[in-house]
Coordinates of C-alpha atoms in Angstrom, one line a residue:
X288 CA 0.0 0.0 0.0
X289 CA 3.0 2.3 0.4
X290 CA 3.6 2.5 -3.3
X291 CA 0.0 3.6 -3.9
X292 CA 0.5 6.6 -1.5
X293 CA 3.7 7.5 -3.3
X294 CA 2.0 7.5 -6.7
X295 CA -1.0 9.5 -5.3
X296 CA 1.4 12.1 -3.9
X297 CA 3.2 12.4 -7.2
X298 CA 0.0 13.2 -9.1
X299 CA -1.7 15.4 -6.4
X300 CA -0.8 19.1 -6.3
X301 CA -0.2 20.3 -2.8
X302 CA 1.0 24.0 -2.4
X303 CA 4.2 24.2 -0.4
X304 CA 5.4 27.0 1.7
X305 CA 8.6 27.2 -0.3
X306 CA 6.9 27.1 -3.7
X307 CA 6.4 30.6 -5.2
X308 CA 2.9 31.2 -6.5
X309 CA 0.7 34.0 -7.8
X310 CA -2.8 34.6 -6.6
X311 CA -5.2 35.9 -9.2
X312 CA -7.0 39.2 -8.6
X313 CA -10.3 37.5 -7.7
X314 CA -8.8 35.1 -5.2
X315 CA -6.7 37.9 -3.7
X316 CA -9.8 40.1 -3.1
X317 CA -11.6 37.2 -1.5
X318 CA -8.6 36.4 0.7
X319 CA -8.4 40.0 1.9
X320 CA -12.1 40.2 2.6
X321 CA -11.9 37.2 4.9
X322 CA -8.9 38.6 6.8
X323 CA -9.4 41.1 9.5
X324 CA -7.6 44.4 9.8
X325 CA -5.2 43.0 12.4
X326 CA -4.4 39.9 10.5
X327 CA -3.8 42.1 7.3
X328 CA -1.0 44.0 9.2
X329 CA 0.6 40.8 10.5
X330 CA 0.5 38.8 7.3
X331 CA 2.0 40.7 4.4
X332 CA 1.5 39.4 0.8
X333 CA 4.7 38.5 -1.1
X334 CA 6.1 41.3 -3.3
X335 CA 5.6 41.0 -7.0
X336 CA 9.4 40.7 -7.7
X337 CA 9.4 37.4 -5.8
X338 CA 6.8 35.8 -8.0
X339 CA 7.6 33.7 -11.1
X340 CA 6.7 35.0 -14.6
X341 CA 3.5 33.0 -15.2
X342 CA 0.8 34.0 -17.6
X343 CA -2.2 35.5 -15.8
X344 CA -5.7 36.1 -16.9
X345 CA -5.4 39.7 -15.6
X346 CA -2.0 40.8 -14.3
X347 CA -1.8 42.4 -10.9
X348 CA -0.4 45.9 -10.9
X349 CA 2.2 46.8 -8.3
X350 CA 0.2 49.9 -7.3
X351 CA -3.0 47.8 -6.8
X352 CA -1.1 45.1 -4.8
X353 CA 0.5 47.7 -2.5
X354 CA -2.8 49.5 -2.0
X355 CA -4.5 46.3 -0.9
X356 CA -1.8 45.3 1.5
X357 CA -1.0 48.7 3.1
X358 CA -4.4 50.3 3.1
X359 CA -3.2 53.4 1.2
X360 CA -4.8 52.5 -2.1
X361 CA -7.9 54.6 -1.6
X362 CA -5.9 57.8 -1.0
X363 CA -3.7 57.1 -4.0
X364 CA -6.5 56.2 -6.2
X365 CA -8.4 59.3 -5.3
X366 CA -5.4 61.5 -5.9
X367 CA -4.7 59.9 -9.2
X368 CA -8.3 60.1 -10.3
X369 CA -8.3 63.8 -9.5
X370 CA -5.1 64.4 -11.5
X371 CA -5.8 62.2 -14.4
X372 CA -9.6 62.5 -14.5
X373 CA -10.0 58.9 -15.6
X374 CA -11.8 56.0 -14.0
X375 CA -10.2 53.0 -15.7
X376 CA -6.7 51.6 -15.1
X377 CA -5.3 53.5 -18.0
X378 CA -6.6 56.7 -16.7
X379 CA -5.1 56.0 -13.3
X380 CA -1.7 55.4 -14.7
X381 CA -1.9 58.6 -16.7
X382 CA -3.0 60.5 -13.6
X383 CA -0.2 59.1 -11.4
X384 CA 2.3 60.4 -13.9
X385 CA 1.2 64.0 -13.3
X386 CA 2.9 66.1 -10.6
X387 CA 0.8 66.5 -7.5
X388 CA 0.3 69.8 -5.7
X389 CA 1.1 67.9 -2.5
X390 CA 4.9 68.1 -1.8
X391 CA 4.9 64.8 0.2
X392 CA 3.2 62.9 -2.6
X393 CA 5.9 64.0 -5.0
X394 CA 8.6 63.1 -2.5
X395 CA 7.2 59.6 -2.1
X396 CA 7.0 59.1 -5.9
X397 CA 10.6 60.3 -6.3
X398 CA 11.7 57.9 -3.6
X399 CA 10.0 55.0 -5.5
X400 CA 11.6 56.0 -8.8
X401 CA 15.2 56.5 -7.4
X402 CA 15.1 53.7 -4.8
X403 CA 15.6 56.1 -1.8
X404 CA 17.0 56.0 0.8
X405 CA 19.3 53.2 -0.5
X406 CA 20.4 55.4 -3.4
X407 CA 22.9 57.8 -1.8
X408 CA 23.8 60.1 -4.8
X409 CA 20.3 61.4 -5.4
X410 CA 19.8 64.5 -3.3
X411 CA 16.4 65.9 -2.2
X412 CA 17.0 69.3 -0.6
X413 CA 14.2 70.9 1.2
X414 CA 13.8 74.7 1.6
X415 CA 11.3 77.1 3.0
X416 CA 10.4 80.5 1.6
X417 CA 10.1 83.5 3.8
X418 CA 6.3 83.2 3.5
X419 CA 6.7 79.7 5.2
X420 CA 5.8 77.9 1.9
X421 CA 7.8 74.7 1.5
X422 CA 9.6 73.4 -1.5
X423 CA 12.4 71.0 -2.6
X424 CA 14.9 70.5 -5.3
X425 CA 16.1 67.1 -6.6
X426 CA 19.4 66.4 -8.4
X427 CA 22.2 63.9 -8.6
X428 CA 25.3 64.7 -6.8
X429 CA 28.4 64.7 -9.1
X430 CA 26.8 65.6 -12.4
X431 CA 25.5 69.1 -11.4
X432 CA 27.4 72.3 -10.6
X433 CA 26.9 72.7 -6.8
X434 CA 27.7 76.4 -7.1
X435 CA 24.9 76.9 -9.6
X436 CA 22.5 75.1 -7.3
X437 CA 23.4 77.1 -4.3
X438 CA 23.7 80.6 -5.8
X439 CA 21.2 80.4 -8.7
X440 CA 18.4 78.4 -7.0
X441 CA 18.5 78.1 -3.3
X442 CA 19.8 81.6 -2.4
X443 CA 17.3 83.6 -4.5
X444 CA 14.4 81.5 -3.3
X445 CA 15.2 81.6 0.3
X446 CA 16.4 85.2 0.5
X447 CA 14.9 87.3 -2.3
X448 CA 11.5 85.7 -2.5
X449 CA 10.4 87.8 0.5
X450 CA 10.4 90.9 -1.7
X451 CA 8.3 89.3 -4.5
X452 CA 4.7 90.0 -4.8
X453 CA 2.6 87.7 -6.9
X454 CA 0.4 89.3 -9.5
X455 CA -2.7 87.8 -8.1
X456 CA -2.0 86.6 -4.6
X457 CA 0.6 86.4 -1.8
X458 CA 2.9 83.4 -1.4
X459 CA 1.0 82.1 1.6
X460 CA 1.3 78.4 2.4
X461 CA -2.5 78.1 3.0
X462 CA -3.4 78.6 -0.7
X463 CA -2.4 76.9 -3.8
X464 CA -0.1 78.8 -6.1
X465 CA -1.2 79.0 -9.7
X466 CA 1.2 77.8 -12.4
X467 CA 1.3 81.3 -13.9
X468 CA 2.4 82.9 -10.6
X469 CA 4.9 80.1 -10.0
X470 CA 6.4 80.7 -13.4
X471 CA 6.5 84.5 -12.7
X472 CA 8.2 83.9 -9.3
X473 CA 11.0 81.8 -11.0
X474 CA 11.4 84.3 -13.8
X475 CA 11.9 87.1 -11.4
X476 CA 14.2 85.4 -8.9
X477 CA 16.3 82.6 -10.6
X478 CA 19.3 84.0 -12.5
X479 CA 19.6 80.9 -14.8
X480 CA 20.0 80.8 -18.5
X481 CA 17.6 77.9 -19.2
X482 CA 14.3 77.2 -17.4
X483 CA 11.5 74.8 -18.4
X484 CA 8.2 73.9 -16.8
X485 CA 7.0 70.3 -16.8
X486 CA 3.7 68.6 -15.6
X487 CA 4.7 64.9 -15.6
X488 CA 6.8 63.0 -13.0
X489 CA 8.4 60.9 -15.8
X490 CA 9.8 64.1 -17.3
X491 CA 11.2 65.1 -13.9
X492 CA 12.9 61.8 -13.5
X493 CA 14.4 61.9 -17.0
X494 CA 15.6 65.5 -16.3
X495 CA 17.3 64.5 -13.1
X496 CA 19.0 61.6 -14.8
X497 CA 20.4 63.9 -17.4
X498 CA 22.1 66.2 -14.9
X499 CA 19.3 68.8 -14.5
X500 CA 17.9 70.1 -11.2
X501 CA 14.1 69.8 -10.7
X502 CA 12.3 72.3 -8.4
X503 CA 9.0 71.4 -6.7
X504 CA 6.9 73.9 -4.7
X505 CA 4.2 73.0 -2.2
X506 CA 0.7 73.8 -3.6
X507 CA 1.9 73.8 -7.3
X508 CA 1.0 70.9 -9.6
X509 CA 4.0 71.7 -11.7
X510 CA 7.8 71.5 -11.5
X511 CA 10.6 73.6 -12.9
X512 CA 13.7 72.1 -14.7
X513 CA 16.8 74.2 -14.1
X514 CA 19.9 73.9 -16.2
X515 CA 22.7 72.8 -13.9
X516 CA 24.5 70.1 -15.9
X517 CA 28.2 69.7 -15.2
X518 CA 29.4 66.3 -16.4
X519 CA 33.0 65.5 -16.0
X520 CA 34.7 65.4 -19.4
X521 CA 38.1 65.7 -20.9
X522 CA 39.5 68.6 -22.8
X523 CA 39.7 68.9 -26.6
X524 CA 42.7 66.9 -27.8
X525 CA 44.3 66.0 -31.2
X526 CA 42.6 63.3 -33.3
X527 CA 43.7 59.8 -32.6
X528 CA 42.2 57.9 -35.5
X529 CA 42.0 60.5 -38.3
X530 CA 45.4 62.2 -37.8
X531 CA 46.6 64.6 -40.5
X532 CA 49.7 66.5 -41.1
X533 CA 48.0 69.7 -42.4
X534 CA 44.8 70.9 -41.0
X535 CA 43.1 71.5 -37.6
X536 CA 44.3 69.4 -34.7
X537 CA 41.0 69.3 -32.8
X538 CA 38.9 66.3 -32.2
X539 CA 35.5 65.6 -30.6
X540 CA 35.2 64.7 -27.0
X541 CA 32.6 62.7 -25.0
X542 CA 30.7 65.9 -24.2
X543 CA 27.7 66.5 -26.5
X544 CA 27.8 70.2 -25.9
X545 CA 31.5 70.6 -26.6
X546 CA 31.1 68.6 -29.9
X547 CA 28.2 70.9 -31.1
X548 CA 30.3 73.9 -30.1
X549 CA 33.2 72.7 -32.2
X550 CA 30.9 72.3 -35.2
X551 CA 29.5 75.7 -34.6
X552 CA 33.1 77.1 -34.5
X553 CA 33.8 75.6 -37.9
X554 CA 30.4 76.5 -39.5
X555 CA 29.6 80.1 -38.7
X556 CA 26.3 80.3 -40.6
X557 CA 22.9 81.4 -39.5
X558 CA 21.4 78.4 -41.4
X559 CA 23.0 75.8 -39.1
X560 CA 20.1 74.3 -37.1
X561 CA 20.4 72.0 -34.0
X562 CA 17.5 69.8 -33.0
X563 CA 17.1 67.2 -30.3
X564 CA 15.5 63.7 -30.6
X565 CA 14.9 61.4 -27.7
X566 CA 16.2 57.9 -28.3
X567 CA 16.2 54.8 -26.1
X568 CA 15.9 55.4 -22.3
X569 CA 16.8 58.9 -21.1
X570 CA 19.1 59.5 -24.1
X571 CA 19.0 62.5 -26.4
X572 CA 20.6 62.8 -29.8
X573 CA 21.3 66.1 -31.5
X574 CA 21.0 66.4 -35.2
X575 CA 22.6 69.3 -37.1
X576 CA 21.9 70.4 -40.7
X577 CA 21.8 73.4 -42.8
X578 CA 18.2 74.5 -42.9
X579 CA 18.5 76.3 -46.3
X580 CA 20.4 73.5 -48.0
X581 CA 19.5 70.0 -46.6
X582 CA 16.6 68.1 -48.1
X583 CA 13.7 68.3 -45.7
X584 CA 12.8 64.7 -46.5
X585 CA 16.2 63.6 -45.4
X586 CA 16.0 65.5 -42.2
X587 CA 12.5 64.0 -41.5
X588 CA 13.8 60.5 -42.2
X589 CA 16.7 60.9 -39.8
X590 CA 14.3 62.1 -37.1
X591 CA 11.9 59.2 -37.7
X592 CA 14.6 56.5 -37.5
X593 CA 16.1 58.0 -34.3
X594 CA 12.8 58.4 -32.6
X595 CA 11.9 54.8 -33.4
X596 CA 14.9 53.3 -31.5
X597 CA 14.2 51.5 -28.3
X598 CA 17.1 50.4 -26.1
X599 CA 18.5 50.7 -22.6
X600 CA 22.1 51.6 -23.4
X601 CA 22.9 53.6 -26.5
X602 CA 25.8 55.7 -25.6
X603 CA 28.1 55.0 -28.6
X604 CA 27.6 55.9 -32.2
X605 CA 28.4 52.3 -33.2
X606 CA 25.2 51.1 -31.4
X607 CA 23.0 53.7 -32.9
X608 CA 24.6 53.2 -36.3
X609 CA 23.4 49.6 -36.4
X610 CA 19.9 50.8 -35.5
X611 CA 19.4 53.2 -38.4
X612 CA 21.2 51.6 -41.3
X613 CA 19.3 50.6 -44.4
X614 CA 21.1 47.2 -44.5
X615 CA 22.1 46.2 -41.0
X616 CA 23.6 42.9 -42.1
X617 CA 25.7 44.4 -44.8
X618 CA 29.5 44.1 -44.6
X619 CA 29.9 47.8 -45.7
X620 CA 29.5 50.8 -43.3
X621 CA 26.5 52.9 -44.4
X622 CA 27.1 55.7 -42.0
X623 CA 30.2 57.9 -41.9
X624 CA 31.7 58.3 -38.4
X625 CA 34.3 60.9 -37.8
X626 CA 36.2 62.5 -34.9
X627 CA 37.1 65.7 -36.8
X628 CA 34.9 68.8 -36.6
X629 CA 36.3 70.1 -40.0
X630 CA 35.1 67.0 -41.8
X631 CA 31.7 67.2 -40.2
X632 CA 31.5 70.9 -41.2
X633 CA 32.5 70.1 -44.8
X634 CA 29.7 67.5 -45.1
X635 CA 27.2 69.8 -43.5
X636 CA 27.9 72.4 -46.2
X637 CA 27.1 69.8 -48.8
X638 CA 23.6 69.2 -47.4
X639 CA 24.2 66.1 -45.2
X640 CA 23.0 65.6 -41.6
X641 CA 25.2 65.2 -38.6
X642 CA 24.1 63.2 -35.5
X643 CA 25.8 63.9 -32.1
X644 CA 25.4 61.6 -29.1
X645 CA 26.4 62.2 -25.4
X646 CA 29.3 60.1 -24.3
X647 CA 30.9 59.4 -27.7
X648 CA 33.9 61.1 -29.2
X649 CA 32.6 60.4 -32.7
X650 CA 29.7 61.8 -34.7
X651 CA 27.6 60.2 -37.5
X652 CA 27.1 61.7 -40.9
X653 CA 24.3 60.6 -43.2
X654 CA 23.9 59.7 -46.0
X655 CA 27.3 58.3 -47.1
X656 CA 28.8 56.8 -50.2
X657 CA 31.7 54.6 -50.8
X658 CA 33.7 57.5 -52.2
X659 CA 33.1 59.5 -49.1
X660 CA 34.9 56.8 -47.1
X661 CA 38.1 57.0 -49.1
X662 CA 38.4 60.8 -48.7
X663 CA 40.1 62.7 -45.9
X664 CA 40.0 66.4 -45.0
X665 CA 43.7 66.6 -45.8
X666 CA 42.9 66.1 -49.5
X667 CA 41.4 69.6 -49.6
X668 CA 44.2 71.2 -47.7
X669 CA 46.9 70.2 -50.2
X670 CA 47.3 71.2 -53.8
X671 CA 45.1 69.4 -56.3
X672 CA 47.8 67.2 -57.8
X673 CA 48.9 66.0 -54.4
X674 CA 45.3 65.3 -53.3
X675 CA 44.6 63.4 -56.5
X676 CA 47.8 61.3 -56.1
X677 CA 47.0 60.3 -52.6
X678 CA 43.5 59.3 -53.5
X679 CA 44.8 57.1 -56.3
X680 CA 47.2 55.5 -53.9
X681 CA 44.3 54.8 -51.5
X682 CA 42.2 53.2 -54.3
X683 CA 45.1 51.1 -55.4
X684 CA 45.7 50.1 -51.7
X685 CA 42.1 49.0 -51.4
X686 CA 42.4 46.7 -54.4
X687 CA 45.7 45.3 -53.1
X688 CA 44.2 44.6 -49.7
X689 CA 41.3 42.8 -51.4
X690 CA 43.0 40.8 -54.1
X691 CA 46.7 40.2 -53.5
X692 CA 46.6 37.0 -51.4
X693 CA 43.8 35.6 -53.6
X694 CA 45.6 36.4 -56.8
X695 CA 48.8 34.8 -55.4
X696 CA 47.0 31.6 -54.7
X697 CA 45.2 31.6 -58.1
X698 CA 48.5 32.1 -60.0
X699 CA 50.6 29.6 -58.3
X700 CA 47.9 26.9 -58.2
X701 CA 46.0 27.4 -61.5
X702 CA 47.8 29.8 -63.8
X703 CA 51.5 29.0 -63.6
X704 CA 51.8 29.8 -67.3
X705 CA 51.2 33.5 -66.5
X706 CA 54.4 33.7 -64.3
X707 CA 57.7 34.4 -66.0
X708 CA 60.1 31.4 -65.9
X709 CA 62.7 33.0 -63.6
X710 CA 60.0 34.1 -61.1
X711 CA 58.4 30.7 -61.3
X712 CA 61.7 29.0 -60.5
X713 CA 62.3 31.4 -57.6
X714 CA 58.9 30.7 -56.2
X715 CA 59.4 26.9 -56.6
X716 CA 62.8 27.1 -54.9
X717 CA 61.4 29.2 -52.0
X718 CA 58.6 26.7 -51.5
X719 CA 60.9 23.7 -51.5
X720 CA 60.8 22.0 -48.1
X721 CA 57.6 23.9 -46.9
X722 CA 55.3 21.3 -45.3
X723 CA 52.1 23.3 -45.7
X724 CA 50.1 23.7 -48.9
X725 CA 49.9 27.2 -50.4
X726 CA 46.4 27.9 -49.0
X727 CA 47.5 26.8 -45.6
X728 CA 50.5 29.1 -45.6
X729 CA 48.3 32.1 -46.6
X730 CA 45.7 31.4 -43.9
X731 CA 48.2 30.8 -41.2
X732 CA 50.1 34.0 -41.9
X733 CA 47.0 36.1 -42.4
X734 CA 45.5 35.0 -39.2
X735 CA 48.8 35.5 -37.4
X736 CA 49.0 39.1 -38.6
X737 CA 45.4 39.7 -37.6
X738 CA 46.2 38.5 -34.1
X739 CA 49.3 40.7 -33.9
X740 CA 47.2 43.7 -35.0
X741 CA 44.5 43.0 -32.4
X742 CA 47.1 42.5 -29.7
X743 CA 48.7 45.8 -30.6
X744 CA 45.4 47.6 -30.1
X745 CA 44.6 46.0 -26.8
X746 CA 48.0 46.4 -25.2
X747 CA 47.9 49.7 -23.2
X748 CA 50.2 52.6 -23.7
X749 CA 53.1 52.9 -26.1
X750 CA 53.8 49.2 -26.0
X751 CA 51.1 48.4 -28.5
X752 CA 52.7 49.8 -31.7
X753 CA 56.1 48.4 -30.6
X754 CA 54.5 45.0 -30.0
X755 CA 52.9 45.0 -33.5
X756 CA 56.2 45.9 -35.3
X757 CA 58.4 43.5 -33.3
X758 CA 55.8 40.7 -33.4
X759 CA 55.5 40.9 -37.1
X760 CA 59.3 40.9 -37.7
X761 CA 60.0 38.1 -35.2
X762 CA 57.1 36.0 -36.4
X763 CA 58.0 36.3 -40.0
X764 CA 61.7 35.7 -39.6
X765 CA 61.0 32.7 -37.4
X766 CA 58.5 31.2 -39.8
X767 CA 60.9 31.5 -42.7
X768 CA 63.8 30.0 -40.8
X769 CA 61.7 27.1 -39.6
X770 CA 60.6 26.4 -43.2
X771 CA 57.0 26.7 -42.3
X772 CA 56.2 29.3 -44.9
X773 CA 58.0 30.6 -48.0
X774 CA 59.8 34.0 -48.0
X775 CA 57.7 35.3 -50.9
X776 CA 54.5 34.7 -48.9
X777 CA 55.9 36.9 -46.1
X778 CA 56.3 39.7 -48.7
X779 CA 52.7 39.2 -49.9
X780 CA 51.2 39.3 -46.5
X781 CA 53.2 42.3 -45.4
X782 CA 52.2 44.3 -48.5
X783 CA 48.6 43.3 -47.9
X784 CA 48.7 44.5 -44.3
X785 CA 50.2 47.8 -45.3
X786 CA 47.6 48.3 -48.0
X787 CA 44.8 47.7 -45.4
X788 CA 46.3 50.4 -43.2
X789 CA 46.2 52.9 -46.0
X790 CA 42.3 52.8 -46.0
X791 CA 41.3 56.0 -44.3
X792 CA 38.0 54.9 -42.8
X793 CA 38.3 52.6 -39.8
X794 CA 35.0 50.8 -40.5
X795 CA 36.0 50.2 -44.1
X796 CA 39.2 48.7 -43.0
X797 CA 37.3 45.9 -41.3
X798 CA 35.2 45.3 -44.4
X799 CA 38.5 45.1 -46.4
X800 CA 40.0 42.6 -44.0
X801 CA 37.0 40.3 -44.1
X802 CA 36.4 40.4 -47.9
X803 CA 40.1 39.5 -48.4
X804 CA 39.5 36.0 -46.9
X805 CA 36.6 35.5 -49.4
X806 CA 38.9 36.2 -52.3
X807 CA 41.5 33.8 -50.8
X808 CA 39.0 31.0 -51.0
X809 CA 37.9 32.0 -54.5
X810 CA 41.5 32.2 -55.8
X811 CA 42.5 28.9 -54.3
X812 CA 39.4 27.0 -55.5
X813 CA 38.6 28.7 -58.9
X814 CA 41.7 30.6 -59.8
X815 CA 41.4 33.9 -61.6
X816 CA 37.9 33.0 -62.8
X817 CA 36.8 33.0 -59.2
X818 CA 38.5 36.4 -58.6
X819 CA 36.7 37.9 -61.6
X820 CA 33.4 36.3 -60.5
X821 CA 33.9 37.7 -57.0
X822 CA 34.6 41.2 -58.3
X823 CA 31.5 41.1 -60.5
X824 CA 29.3 40.0 -57.5
X825 CA 30.8 42.6 -55.3
X826 CA 30.2 45.3 -57.8
X827 CA 26.5 44.3 -58.2
X828 CA 26.1 43.9 -54.5
X829 CA 27.6 47.3 -53.7
X830 CA 25.6 49.1 -56.4
X831 CA 22.4 47.8 -54.8
X832 CA 23.2 49.2 -51.3
X833 CA 21.7 52.5 -50.2
X834 CA 22.3 54.9 -47.3
X835 CA 19.1 56.8 -46.4
X836 CA 17.9 56.3 -49.9
X837 CA 21.1 57.4 -51.6
X838 CA 22.9 54.9 -53.8
X839 CA 26.1 53.6 -52.2
X840 CA 28.1 54.1 -55.4
X841 CA 26.7 57.6 -56.2
X842 CA 27.4 59.5 -58.3
X843 CA 28.8 56.7 -60.4
X844 CA 26.0 54.2 -60.0
X845 CA 23.4 55.6 -60.4
X846 CA 25.2 58.1 -62.6
X847 CA 24.3 61.7 -61.9
X848 CA 25.1 64.9 -63.8
X849 CA 27.3 66.9 -61.5
X850 CA 30.0 65.8 -59.0
X851 CA 33.5 65.6 -60.4
X852 CA 35.1 65.3 -56.9
X853 CA 35.2 61.5 -56.8
X854 CA 38.8 60.4 -57.1
X855 CA 40.4 63.2 -59.2
X856 CA 40.3 66.3 -57.0
X857 CA 39.6 69.5 -58.8
X858 CA 41.0 72.9 -57.6
X859 CA 39.0 74.2 -54.7
X860 CA 38.0 77.4 -56.6
X861 CA 36.3 75.3 -59.3
X862 CA 34.1 73.2 -57.0
X863 CA 31.1 75.5 -57.2
X864 CA 28.2 73.1 -56.9
X865 CA 27.0 70.6 -54.3
X866 CA 26.5 66.9 -55.1
X867 CA 23.2 66.5 -57.0
X868 CA 22.5 63.0 -55.5
X869 CA 21.7 64.7 -52.2
X870 CA 18.8 66.5 -53.9
X871 CA 19.4 69.7 -51.9
X872 CA 16.7 72.4 -51.8
X873 CA 15.8 74.3 -55.0
X874 CA 18.3 77.0 -55.8
X875 CA 20.9 75.7 -53.4
X876 CA 23.0 73.6 -55.7
X877 CA 25.6 76.4 -55.9
X878 CA 27.9 76.7 -52.9
X879 CA 30.2 79.4 -54.3
X880 CA 30.3 81.6 -57.4
X881 CA 31.8 80.3 -60.6
X882 CA 34.5 82.9 -60.3
X883 CA 35.5 82.9 -56.6
X884 CA 38.9 84.6 -57.2
X885 CA 37.9 88.1 -58.1
X886 CA 41.5 89.3 -58.1
X887 CA 42.2 87.3 -61.3
X888 CA 39.6 89.4 -63.0
X889 CA 41.2 92.6 -61.9
X890 CA 44.5 91.5 -63.2
X891 CA 43.2 90.4 -66.6
X892 CA 40.8 93.3 -67.0
X893 CA 37.9 91.1 -67.9
X894 CA 34.4 92.5 -67.4
X895 CA 32.1 89.7 -68.7
X896 CA 33.2 87.4 -65.9
X897 CA 32.5 90.2 -63.4
X898 CA 29.0 90.5 -64.7
X899 CA 28.7 86.8 -64.4
X900 CA 29.8 87.0 -60.8
X901 CA 27.3 89.7 -60.2
X902 CA 24.7 87.5 -61.7
X903 CA 25.7 84.7 -59.4
X904 CA 25.4 87.0 -56.4
X905 CA 22.0 88.2 -57.7
X906 CA 20.9 84.6 -58.1
X907 CA 22.0 83.9 -54.5
X908 CA 20.0 86.9 -53.3
X909 CA 17.0 85.9 -55.3
X910 CA 17.2 82.4 -53.7
X911 CA 17.1 84.0 -50.3
X912 CA 14.2 86.2 -51.3
X913 CA 12.4 83.2 -52.7
X914 CA 12.9 81.3 -49.5
X915 CA 11.6 84.3 -47.5
X916 CA 8.5 84.5 -49.7
X917 CA 7.8 80.8 -49.4
X918 CA 8.1 81.0 -45.6
X919 CA 5.7 83.9 -45.6
X920 CA 3.2 82.1 -47.8
X921 CA 3.4 79.1 -45.5
X922 CA 2.8 81.1 -42.4
X923 CA -0.2 82.9 -43.9
X924 CA -3.5 81.1 -43.7
X925 CA -5.8 80.3 -46.7
X926 CA -8.0 83.2 -45.9
X927 CA -5.1 85.7 -46.1
X928 CA -3.9 84.2 -49.4
X929 CA -7.3 84.6 -50.9

């Protein structure tokens, strides 16, 4: 009979004291009705965080559970109903988000949001006005300027408010203070450069997390957000990734404000507009564009994609870049990232959009093309011949980094007839005694050089570059002496590594390194036919990519009418128009007159070109007048137009 009891216990559910469980809302209400008031205080219900994630017919809200266990639900519900004006659950949630005129209610909500008093860096500072009206300020210690808090907020309110007379009533603690009088009080007393009024507690929490100070006043169903941000940041230094010999030696920092100021310093034009877009959780991105040049559809698309991002940690441009790309699984970067303000300023003048994040020393520029990734600001600072020569070197380096190991394998394995006899004998002699096949040699050395490169980046300080150089020399010499690889392969791998470093864009370097292994496989398996097939596929694939609707190979594919600054750099005084693939606003294709060197006209005594220059200036003025007229027509209503 014992085994029957064992089977019965196995198939009979008996709640255990150690087994977590969830009571449905109906059973919970019945349980609480049967309990007396004394028992309810002695027997608390388990917190929601201790319950397993099991599907319920109607989930229990944390607010409802606390109200039923502590007896404070009726007061909270009545306050929320008064604020929100709703009777259902959704209305209560919306009402609870509004700031209450009761100072203690706001204090309790802030304590729940910031886990007080466990959280020690969130400060709630109480103060009392001379009229005995209470208030409090909330901020996070360490990311605000304490002097601003003391001398711009507390001192004026606690000392000078006694001399302020409200337009409609005195600041007595017995009566509620209207929002208008509260705003008038702050406008008269607080010597701050930015002040914003908010009505929701969620906005107050977000402001505190972003380094602002939030001011609450007893009897006012509103709060004031005061600018007191003072994040620790480093000073402006020289560029580390995009270093140049000629040109500005300033780089972006981790401060969003400093980065925008650096761009403003380079672009001193009234048309530069800065807007903010909330992304993720308590993160704000700033977008910069030339209002009179950039395509409004492009600006709207950038805002739409940024506003549609949901994430808890988006503090680096690499994370946001993956969220807004047209082709997130593509091997090519579709967003230009730069640490140089002069490069961002140059692309802004063309009609592109710059995205700046807090906490990242890089900014994003959209849209981008493959030809933008092989250009550097130094190309414009040098003479046209030098800039063209360096660009041709970069293009040649990209093809070498792509193809050299694959072509080497294709020739020595499938097309020995293409090699001169002397060179073929030299290669055969060098490979004599090598135990590995040719493809094994290439893979071993390529992977070894990739490890050396990665180790050189991760080693701190000045040891990294030294480790990379010494590691490559020692490894190559030891491999040749041990007859593991042939000496000619060391030359091939070294040239390939140098060519990869010649690619100016860091993200494009990674693409080059990965695509090289694909060509290694194609060259070993199919010879030169595989290389040609890979090039054709890569060309078709790249031509099909887009960056915010702009072709990745623009202005070559699709071909456009105007943009000669692709590889061959023209003189700076002859680059008079903006790229047409950006579809800038009407009448803004010209960024400088056709004749921008007026002193040449004075020397030659030409007059027709002067008239042409005057026509260009007149065209620019007419464009401005046309924009002004369009803005006026847009502001006028249909009745005024009729």
